[in-house]
PDB file of C-alpha atoms in Angstrom:
ATOM      1  CA  MET A   6     -17.353  18.819   9.587  1.00  0.00           C
ATOM      2  CA  SER A   7     -15.574  17.427  12.604  1.00  0.00           C
ATOM      3  CA  HIS A   8     -12.845  14.891  13.319  1.00  0.00           C
ATOM      4  CA  MET A   9     -12.553  12.368  16.094  1.00  0.00           C
ATOM      5  CA  ARG A  10      -9.750  12.478  18.320  1.00  0.00           C
ATOM      6  CA  PRO A  11      -1.686   1.955  21.992  1.00  0.00           C
ATOM      7  CA  PHE A  12       4.470   0.455  23.205  1.00  0.00           C
ATOM      8  CA  GLY A  13       4.967  -5.044  23.733  1.00  0.00           C
ATOM      9  CA  ILE A  14       7.891  -7.117  22.751  1.00  0.00           C
ATOM     10  CA  LEU A  15       7.837  -8.454  19.219  1.00  0.00           C
ATOM     11  CA  PRO A  16       8.286 -12.214  19.018  1.00  0.00           C
ATOM     12  CA  GLN A  17      11.708 -13.235  17.756  1.00  0.00           C
ATOM     13  CA  ASN A  18      10.242 -14.898  14.690  1.00  0.00           C
ATOM     14  CA  LYS A  19       8.595 -11.669  13.502  1.00  0.00           C
ATOM     15  CA  THR A  20      10.141  -8.701  11.706  1.00  0.00           C
ATOM     16  CA  PRO A  21       7.608  -5.887  11.351  1.00  0.00           C
ATOM     17  CA  ASP A  22       7.171  -3.442   8.578  1.00  0.00           C
ATOM     18  CA  TYR A  23       6.156   0.122   9.375  1.00  0.00           C
ATOM     19  CA  GLU A  24       3.242   2.358   8.469  1.00  0.00           C
ATOM     20  CA  VAL A  25       3.334   6.053   9.234  1.00  0.00           C
ATOM     21  CA  ARG A  26      -0.273   7.141   9.839  1.00  0.00           C
ATOM     22  CA  LEU A  27      -1.319  10.691  10.698  1.00  0.00           C
ATOM     23  CA  LEU A  28      -4.667  12.339  11.369  1.00  0.00           C
ATOM     24  CA  LEU A  29      -5.786  15.292   9.257  1.00  0.00           C
ATOM     25  CA  GLU A  30      -8.276  18.132   9.719  1.00  0.00           C
ATOM     26  CA  PRO A  31     -11.337  17.258   7.589  1.00  0.00           C
ATOM     27  CA  ALA A  32     -12.351  20.895   7.173  1.00  0.00           C
ATOM     28  CA  GLU A  33      -8.942  21.661   5.622  1.00  0.00           C
ATOM     29  CA  ILE A  34      -8.730  18.540   3.452  1.00  0.00           C
ATOM     30  CA  LEU A  35     -12.256  18.163   2.070  1.00  0.00           C
ATOM     31  CA  THR A  36     -14.494  20.366  -0.019  1.00  0.00           C
ATOM     32  CA  PRO A  37     -18.151  20.901   1.003  1.00  0.00           C
ATOM     33  CA  SER A  38     -19.044  18.027  -1.349  1.00  0.00           C
ATOM     34  CA  ILE A  39     -16.576  15.747   0.510  1.00  0.00           C
ATOM     35  CA  GLN A  40     -13.956  15.639  -2.223  1.00  0.00           C
ATOM     36  CA  LEU A  41     -10.243  16.285  -1.827  1.00  0.00           C
ATOM     37  CA  THR A  42      -9.252  19.899  -2.296  1.00  0.00           C
ATOM     38  CA  ASN A  43      -7.092  20.784  -5.275  1.00  0.00           C
ATOM     39  CA  ASP A  44      -4.154  21.537  -2.973  1.00  0.00           C
ATOM     40  CA  VAL A  45      -4.342  18.059  -1.414  1.00  0.00           C
ATOM     41  CA  GLN A  46      -4.564  16.427  -4.825  1.00  0.00           C
ATOM     42  CA  SER A  47      -1.555  18.404  -6.022  1.00  0.00           C
ATOM     43  CA  THR A  48       0.578  17.851  -2.915  1.00  0.00           C
ATOM     44  CA  PHE A  49       0.077  14.081  -2.914  1.00  0.00           C
ATOM     45  CA  ASN A  50      -0.338  13.578  -6.694  1.00  0.00           C
ATOM     46  CA  MET A  51      -3.749  12.024  -6.136  1.00  0.00           C
ATOM     47  CA  GLN A  52      -6.527  11.432  -8.603  1.00  0.00           C
ATOM     48  CA  PRO A  53      -9.855  13.050  -7.646  1.00  0.00           C
ATOM     49  CA  SER A  54     -11.768   9.748  -7.731  1.00  0.00           C
ATOM     50  CA  ALA A  55     -11.677   7.359  -4.781  1.00  0.00           C
ATOM     51  CA  THR A  56     -12.006   3.623  -4.323  1.00  0.00           C
ATOM     52  CA  LYS A  57     -15.015   3.070  -2.086  1.00  0.00           C
ATOM     53  CA  GLU A  58     -15.098   0.382   0.567  1.00  0.00           C
ATOM     54  CA  SER A  59     -17.596  -0.597   3.223  1.00  0.00           C
ATOM     55  CA  ILE A  60     -16.370  -2.064   6.519  1.00  0.00           C
ATOM     56  CA  GLU A  61     -18.190  -3.766   9.377  1.00  0.00           C
ATOM     57  CA  PHE A  62     -16.721  -4.281  12.854  1.00  0.00           C
ATOM     58  CA  PHE A  63     -17.873  -7.165  15.033  1.00  0.00           C
ATOM     59  CA  ASP A  64     -17.768  -7.085  18.822  1.00  0.00           C
ATOM     60  CA  THR A  65     -19.950  -8.047  21.744  1.00  0.00           C
ATOM     61  CA  PRO A  66     -22.380  -5.455  23.124  1.00  0.00           C
ATOM     62  CA  THR A  67     -19.906  -4.844  25.967  1.00  0.00           C
ATOM     63  CA  LYS A  68     -16.927  -4.617  23.526  1.00  0.00           C
ATOM     64  CA  GLU A  69     -15.035  -7.587  24.970  1.00  0.00           C
ATOM     65  CA  ILE A  70     -13.195  -8.305  21.707  1.00  0.00           C
ATOM     66  CA  PHE A  71     -11.922  -4.746  21.408  1.00  0.00           C
ATOM     67  CA  GLU A  72      -9.774  -5.136  24.546  1.00  0.00           C
ATOM     68  CA  GLY A  73      -6.575  -5.240  22.492  1.00  0.00           C
ATOM     69  CA  ARG A  74      -8.120  -7.014  19.492  1.00  0.00           C
ATOM     70  CA  LEU A  75     -10.534  -6.303  16.688  1.00  0.00           C
ATOM     71  CA  GLU A  76     -12.531  -8.284  14.158  1.00  0.00           C
ATOM     72  CA  ARG A  77     -13.589  -6.559  10.975  1.00  0.00           C
ATOM     73  CA  GLN A  78     -15.086  -7.631   7.704  1.00  0.00           C
ATOM     74  CA  ARG A  79     -14.789  -6.187   4.216  1.00  0.00           C
ATOM     75  CA  PRO A  80     -13.698  -8.185   1.162  1.00  0.00           C
ATOM     76  CA  THR A  81     -11.041  -9.430   3.637  1.00  0.00           C
ATOM     77  CA  LEU A  82     -11.679 -10.891   7.084  1.00  0.00           C
ATOM     78  CA  THR A  83      -9.262  -9.323   9.560  1.00  0.00           C
ATOM     79  CA  HIS A  84      -8.338 -10.602  13.016  1.00  0.00           C
ATOM     80  CA  ALA A  85      -5.977  -8.066  14.579  1.00  0.00           C
ATOM     81  CA  ASN A  86      -4.084  -7.971  17.855  1.00  0.00           C
ATOM     82  CA  ARG A  87      -2.722  -4.597  18.944  1.00  0.00           C
ATOM     83  CA  HIS A  88      -0.038  -3.919  21.541  1.00  0.00           C
ATOM     84  CA  GLY A  89       1.629  -0.894  22.987  1.00  0.00           C
ATOM     85  CA  PHE A  90       5.410  -1.028  23.312  1.00  0.00           C
ATOM     86  CA  ASN A  91       5.793  -2.081  26.941  1.00  0.00           C
ATOM     87  CA  ASN A  92       7.402  -5.083  28.568  1.00  0.00           C
ATOM     88  CA  GLU A  93       4.571  -7.530  28.062  1.00  0.00           C
ATOM     89  CA  PRO A  94       5.277 -10.405  25.646  1.00  0.00           C
ATOM     90  CA  THR A  95       2.839 -10.957  22.813  1.00  0.00           C
ATOM     91  CA  GLY A  96       3.274 -14.733  22.785  1.00  0.00           C
ATOM     92  CA  ASP A  97       3.403 -17.014  19.762  1.00  0.00           C
ATOM     93  CA  SER A  98       2.096 -15.111  16.753  1.00  0.00           C
ATOM     94  CA  ARG A  99       3.138 -17.235  13.792  1.00  0.00           C
ATOM     95  CA  GLU A 100      -0.292 -16.776  12.216  1.00  0.00           C
ATOM     96  CA  PHE A 101      -0.022 -12.984  12.246  1.00  0.00           C
ATOM     97  CA  LYS A 102       1.761 -10.391  10.130  1.00  0.00           C
ATOM     98  CA  ALA A 103       3.496  -7.770  12.264  1.00  0.00           C
ATOM     99  CA  GLN A 104       3.353  -4.052  11.567  1.00  0.00           C
ATOM    100  CA  VAL A 105       4.263  -1.001  13.623  1.00  0.00           C
ATOM    101  CA  GLU A 106       1.769   1.809  13.110  1.00  0.00           C
ATOM    102  CA  TRP A 107       3.664   5.067  13.691  1.00  0.00           C
ATOM    103  CA  GLY A 108       1.410   7.960  14.557  1.00  0.00           C
ATOM    104  CA  TYR A 109       2.009  11.509  15.680  1.00  0.00           C
ATOM    105  CA  ALA A 110       3.214  10.644  19.192  1.00  0.00           C
ATOM    106  CA  ASN A 111       2.591   6.907  19.648  1.00  0.00           C
ATOM    107  CA  LYS A 112       3.755   3.695  17.998  1.00  0.00           C
ATOM    108  CA  VAL A 113       1.472   0.657  18.041  1.00  0.00           C
ATOM    109  CA  LEU A 114       2.437  -2.928  17.256  1.00  0.00           C
ATOM    110  CA  SER A 115      -0.359  -4.507  15.247  1.00  0.00           C
ATOM    111  CA  MET A 116      -0.362  -8.198  14.330  1.00  0.00           C
ATOM    112  CA  ALA A 117      -3.075  -9.119  11.852  1.00  0.00           C
ATOM    113  CA  SER A 118      -4.302 -12.322  10.276  1.00  0.00           C
ATOM    114  CA  LYS A 119      -6.228 -11.738   7.056  1.00  0.00           C
ATOM    115  CA  LYS A 120      -8.315 -13.975   4.823  1.00  0.00           C
ATOM    116  CA  LYS A 121      -9.960 -12.943   1.552  1.00  0.00           C
ATOM    117  CA  LEU A 122     -13.640 -13.719   1.169  1.00  0.00           C
ATOM    118  CA  ASP A 123     -14.346 -16.156  -1.639  1.00  0.00           C
ATOM    119  CA  GLY A 124     -16.929 -14.902  -4.119  1.00  0.00           C
ATOM    120  CA  PHE A 125     -16.918 -11.384  -2.724  1.00  0.00           C
ATOM    121  CA  LEU A 126     -15.573  -8.668  -4.999  1.00  0.00           C
ATOM    122  CA  ALA A 127     -13.523  -5.779  -3.656  1.00  0.00           C
ATOM    123  CA  ASP A 128     -15.871  -3.176  -5.139  1.00  0.00           C
ATOM    124  CA  GLU A 129     -19.036  -4.684  -3.657  1.00  0.00           C
ATOM    125  CA  LEU A 130     -20.529  -2.602  -0.862  1.00  0.00           C
ATOM    126  CA  ASP A 131     -23.204  -5.089   0.251  1.00  0.00           C
ATOM    127  CA  PHE A 132     -22.253  -7.708   2.831  1.00  0.00           C
ATOM    128  CA  PRO A 133     -23.302 -11.307   3.386  1.00  0.00           C
ATOM    129  CA  SER A 134     -25.668 -11.858   6.295  1.00  0.00           C
ATOM    130  CA  ALA A 135     -24.401 -11.240   9.809  1.00  0.00           C
ATOM    131  CA  ASP A 136     -24.774 -14.940  10.690  1.00  0.00           C
ATOM    132  CA  ARG A 137     -22.673 -15.953   7.693  1.00  0.00           C
ATOM    133  CA  ILE A 138     -19.982 -13.416   8.572  1.00  0.00           C
ATOM    134  CA  ARG A 139     -19.849 -14.657  12.175  1.00  0.00           C
ATOM    135  CA  GLN A 140     -19.449 -18.195  10.860  1.00  0.00           C
ATOM    136  CA  MET A 141     -16.643 -17.140   8.491  1.00  0.00           C
ATOM    137  CA  LEU A 142     -14.858 -15.172  11.199  1.00  0.00           C
ATOM    138  CA  SER A 143     -15.087 -18.144  13.549  1.00  0.00           C
ATOM    139  CA  THR A 144     -13.959 -20.655  10.904  1.00  0.00           C
ATOM    140  CA  GLU A 145     -10.971 -18.553   9.815  1.00  0.00           C
ATOM    141  CA  ALA A 146      -9.995 -17.348  13.288  1.00  0.00           C
ATOM    142  CA  PRO A 147      -6.386 -18.023  14.330  1.00  0.00           C
ATOM    143  CA  ASN A 148      -5.958 -20.237  17.377  1.00  0.00           C
ATOM    144  CA  LYS A 149      -4.510 -17.280  19.257  1.00  0.00           C
ATOM    145  CA  PHE A 150      -7.874 -15.564  18.980  1.00  0.00           C
ATOM    146  CA  ARG A 151      -9.984 -18.664  19.615  1.00  0.00           C
ATOM    147  CA  HIS A 152      -8.282 -19.332  22.947  1.00  0.00           C
ATOM    148  CA  TRP A 153      -7.293 -15.765  23.864  1.00  0.00           C
ATOM    149  CA  LYS A 154      -8.381 -15.930  27.515  1.00  0.00           C
ATOM    150  CA  ILE A 155      -9.767 -19.421  27.959  1.00  0.00           C
ATOM    151  CA  HIS A 156     -10.487 -22.337  25.642  1.00  0.00           C
ATOM    152  CA  ASP A 157     -12.907 -21.287  22.863  1.00  0.00           C
ATOM    153  CA  TRP A 158     -13.186 -17.758  24.274  1.00  0.00           C
ATOM    154  CA  GLY A 159     -13.056 -16.193  20.795  1.00  0.00           C
ATOM    155  CA  THR A 160     -15.609 -18.553  19.294  1.00  0.00           C
ATOM    156  CA  TYR A 161     -18.078 -17.775  22.059  1.00  0.00           C
ATOM    157  CA  ALA A 162     -17.422 -14.030  21.770  1.00  0.00           C
ATOM    158  CA  LEU A 163     -18.125 -14.095  18.030  1.00  0.00           C
ATOM    159  CA  GLN A 164     -21.382 -15.965  18.599  1.00  0.00           C
ATOM    160  CA  ARG A 165     -22.529 -13.071  20.786  1.00  0.00           C
ATOM    161  CA  SER A 166     -21.120 -10.334  18.558  1.00  0.00           C
ATOM    162  CA  ILE A 167     -23.111  -7.572  16.919  1.00  0.00           C
ATOM    163  CA  ILE A 168     -22.335  -5.341  13.950  1.00  0.00           C
ATOM    164  CA  TYR A 169     -20.849  -1.890  14.428  1.00  0.00           C
ATOM    165  CA  GLY A 170     -21.303  -0.115  11.132  1.00  0.00           C
ATOM    166  CA  PRO A 171     -21.159  -0.406   8.216  1.00  0.00           C
ATOM    167  CA  ILE A 172     -18.696   2.442   7.703  1.00  0.00           C
ATOM    168  CA  LEU A 173     -18.087   3.808   4.228  1.00  0.00           C
ATOM    169  CA  VAL A 174     -14.451   4.571   3.420  1.00  0.00           C
ATOM    170  CA  ASP A 175     -13.062   6.535   0.481  1.00  0.00           C
ATOM    171  CA  ARG A 176      -9.484   5.495  -0.349  1.00  0.00           C
ATOM    172  CA  TYR A 177      -7.164   7.646  -2.447  1.00  0.00           C
ATOM    173  CA  SER A 178      -3.740   6.629  -3.760  1.00  0.00           C
ATOM    174  CA  GLY A 179      -0.945   8.966  -4.743  1.00  0.00           C
ATOM    175  CA  SER A 180       2.747   9.657  -4.278  1.00  0.00           C
ATOM    176  CA  TRP A 181       4.803  11.880  -2.008  1.00  0.00           C
ATOM    177  CA  ASP A 182       8.573  12.190  -1.886  1.00  0.00           C
ATOM    178  CA  ASN A 183       8.604   9.763  -4.839  1.00  0.00           C
ATOM    179  CA  LYS A 184       6.962   7.026  -2.744  1.00  0.00           C
ATOM    180  CA  PRO A 185       3.376   5.689  -2.603  1.00  0.00           C
ATOM    181  CA  ILE A 186       1.058   7.392  -0.142  1.00  0.00           C
ATOM    182  CA  ASN A 187      -2.580   6.774   0.753  1.00  0.00           C
ATOM    183  CA  LEU A 188      -5.364   8.925   2.132  1.00  0.00           C
ATOM    184  CA  GLU A 189      -8.575   7.615   3.682  1.00  0.00           C
ATOM    185  CA  VAL A 190     -11.837   9.355   4.489  1.00  0.00           C
ATOM    186  CA  TRP A 191     -14.013   7.447   6.979  1.00  0.00           C
ATOM    187  CA  TYR A 192     -17.703   8.430   7.088  1.00  0.00           C
ATOM    188  CA  MET A 193     -18.992   8.289  10.656  1.00  0.00           C
ATOM    189  CA  VAL A 194     -22.762   8.526  10.336  1.00  0.00           C
ATOM    190  CA  ASN A 195     -24.476   9.684  13.494  1.00  0.00           C
ATOM    191  CA  PRO A 196     -27.152   7.156  14.542  1.00  0.00           C
ATOM    192  CA  SER A 197     -29.792   9.870  14.341  1.00  0.00           C
ATOM    193  CA  ALA A 198     -28.653  10.527  10.737  1.00  0.00           C
ATOM    194  CA  SER A 199     -28.640  14.226  11.560  1.00  0.00           C
ATOM    195  CA  ARG A 200     -24.962  14.603  10.668  1.00  0.00           C
ATOM    196  CA  THR A 201     -21.871  12.795   9.437  1.00  0.00           C
ATOM    197  CA  ASP A 202     -18.461  13.150  11.064  1.00  0.00           C
ATOM    198  CA  TYR A 203     -15.284  12.405   9.158  1.00  0.00           C
ATOM    199  CA  ILE A 204     -11.991  10.782  10.057  1.00  0.00           C
ATOM    200  CA  VAL A 205      -9.254  11.623   7.554  1.00  0.00           C
ATOM    201  CA  GLU A 206      -5.897   9.832   7.685  1.00  0.00           C
ATOM    202  CA  VAL A 207      -2.814   9.867   5.479  1.00  0.00           C
ATOM    203  CA  SER A 208      -0.382   6.947   5.537  1.00  0.00           C
ATOM    204  CA  CYS A 209       2.762   5.590   3.914  1.00  0.00           C
ATOM    205  CA  LYS A 210       4.633   2.318   4.416  1.00  0.00           C
ATOM    206  CA  THR A 211       8.301   1.433   4.773  1.00  0.00           C
ATOM    207  CA  ASN A 212      10.350  -1.610   5.733  1.00  0.00           C
ATOM    208  CA  ASN A 213      12.536  -0.346   8.565  1.00  0.00           C
ATOM    209  CA  ARG A 214      12.500   1.872  11.625  1.00  0.00           C
ATOM    210  CA  ALA A 215      15.051   4.427  10.418  1.00  0.00           C
ATOM    211  CA  SER A 216      13.093   5.090   7.242  1.00  0.00           C
ATOM    212  CA  ALA A 217       9.826   5.299   9.200  1.00  0.00           C
ATOM    213  CA  LEU A 218      11.323   7.853  11.589  1.00  0.00           C
ATOM    214  CA  PHE A 219      12.582   9.970   8.679  1.00  0.00           C
ATOM    215  CA  LYS A 220       9.273   9.808   6.798  1.00  0.00           C
ATOM    216  CA  GLN A 221       7.225  10.560   9.907  1.00  0.00           C
ATOM    217  CA  ARG A 222       9.216  13.687  10.677  1.00  0.00           C
ATOM    218  CA  ARG A 223       9.124  14.946   7.103  1.00  0.00           C
ATOM    219  CA  LEU A 224       5.416  14.262   6.728  1.00  0.00           C
ATOM    220  CA  VAL A 225       4.601  15.952  10.041  1.00  0.00           C
ATOM    221  CA  ASP A 226       6.557  19.033   8.951  1.00  0.00           C
ATOM    222  CA  GLU A 227       4.810  19.103   5.569  1.00  0.00           C
ATOM    223  CA  LEU A 228       1.340  18.744   7.054  1.00  0.00           C
ATOM    224  CA  LYS A 229       1.982  21.357   9.731  1.00  0.00           C
ATOM    225  CA  SER A 230       3.172  23.846   7.131  1.00  0.00           C
ATOM    226  CA  LYS A 231      -0.098  23.327   5.266  1.00  0.00           C
ATOM    227  CA  GLY A 232      -2.263  23.602   8.376  1.00  0.00           C
ATOM    228  CA  TRP A 233      -3.661  20.122   7.769  1.00  0.00           C
ATOM    229  CA  LEU A 234      -2.284  18.135  10.712  1.00  0.00           C
ATOM    230  CA  VAL A 235      -4.166  17.115  13.841  1.00  0.00           C
ATOM    231  CA  ASP A 236      -1.327  16.968  16.348  1.00  0.00           C
ATOM    232  CA  GLU A 237      -2.529  13.937  18.272  1.00  0.00           C
ATOM    233  CA  ASP A 238      -3.246  10.264  17.662  1.00  0.00           C
ATOM    234  CA  LEU A 239      -6.586   8.584  17.111  1.00  0.00           C
ATOM    235  CA  LYS A 240      -7.902   5.322  18.553  1.00  0.00           C
ATOM    236  CA  LYS A 241     -10.013   4.800  15.477  1.00  0.00           C
ATOM    237  CA  THR A 242     -11.575   1.454  16.332  1.00  0.00           C
ATOM    238  CA  GLU A 243     -12.627   2.736  19.739  1.00  0.00           C
ATOM    239  CA  ALA A 244     -14.159   5.817  18.109  1.00  0.00           C
ATOM    240  CA  ILE A 245     -16.083   3.635  15.655  1.00  0.00           C
ATOM    241  CA  LEU A 246     -17.399   1.274  18.338  1.00  0.00           C
ATOM    242  CA  ASP A 247     -18.479   4.216  20.474  1.00  0.00           C
ATOM    243  CA  ALA A 248     -20.176   5.952  17.544  1.00  0.00           C
ATOM    244  CA  TYR A 249     -22.108   2.861  16.468  1.00  0.00           C
ATOM    245  CA  ALA A 250     -22.888   1.426  19.903  1.00  0.00           C
ATOM    246  CA  VAL A 251     -26.466   0.235  20.271  1.00  0.00           C
TER     247      VAL A 251
END
């Protein structure tokens, strides 16, 4: 098994919540049959069975949409805009929900607009056709995405988009420090089908920065003591697009 190894001003009308998200060593977390080890289950009070989800990412062959944004499709259509914490304004984002993703060393401001797919159940792993998904993404796209660079830029980009994936994800729910915690296993199938790589992440949410800082430090210490932590951050979407590039 192997694992795969961005700071923006938040608009005044947005108050973010926080998600601490850390990368784990697959070889230390998973059994040979790709189940959680007993120690992981015990530490995070997790049930052995996972909720399975299949996710497709849409981008142009030259990955134009990924330049700070992503479009993905599961039972929920997601248009996301990601910023590092620098001095560049994000602009009007009333259609987006703001969240700070707090990793090992970096914090990323993510603003996402989500729309559930009508008639598509959460436990279904088969997708509608690519043309239908492109149409849904275009129809539900926020104006900020449609006109990101020039008028109708997003619509045209989606028309030229291709599928990266699908990626199977196992999601586990549990508790740690008397609060909900989640663990995800992303299956990165090599195009030659000769092997599968795994991305394993653990995450927990909170409503304010002070609590996020406290939880991040405690969780890092816990994971280090177990030998489970990968002490760096992961650009997961970039890794997925690279792995599934045509």
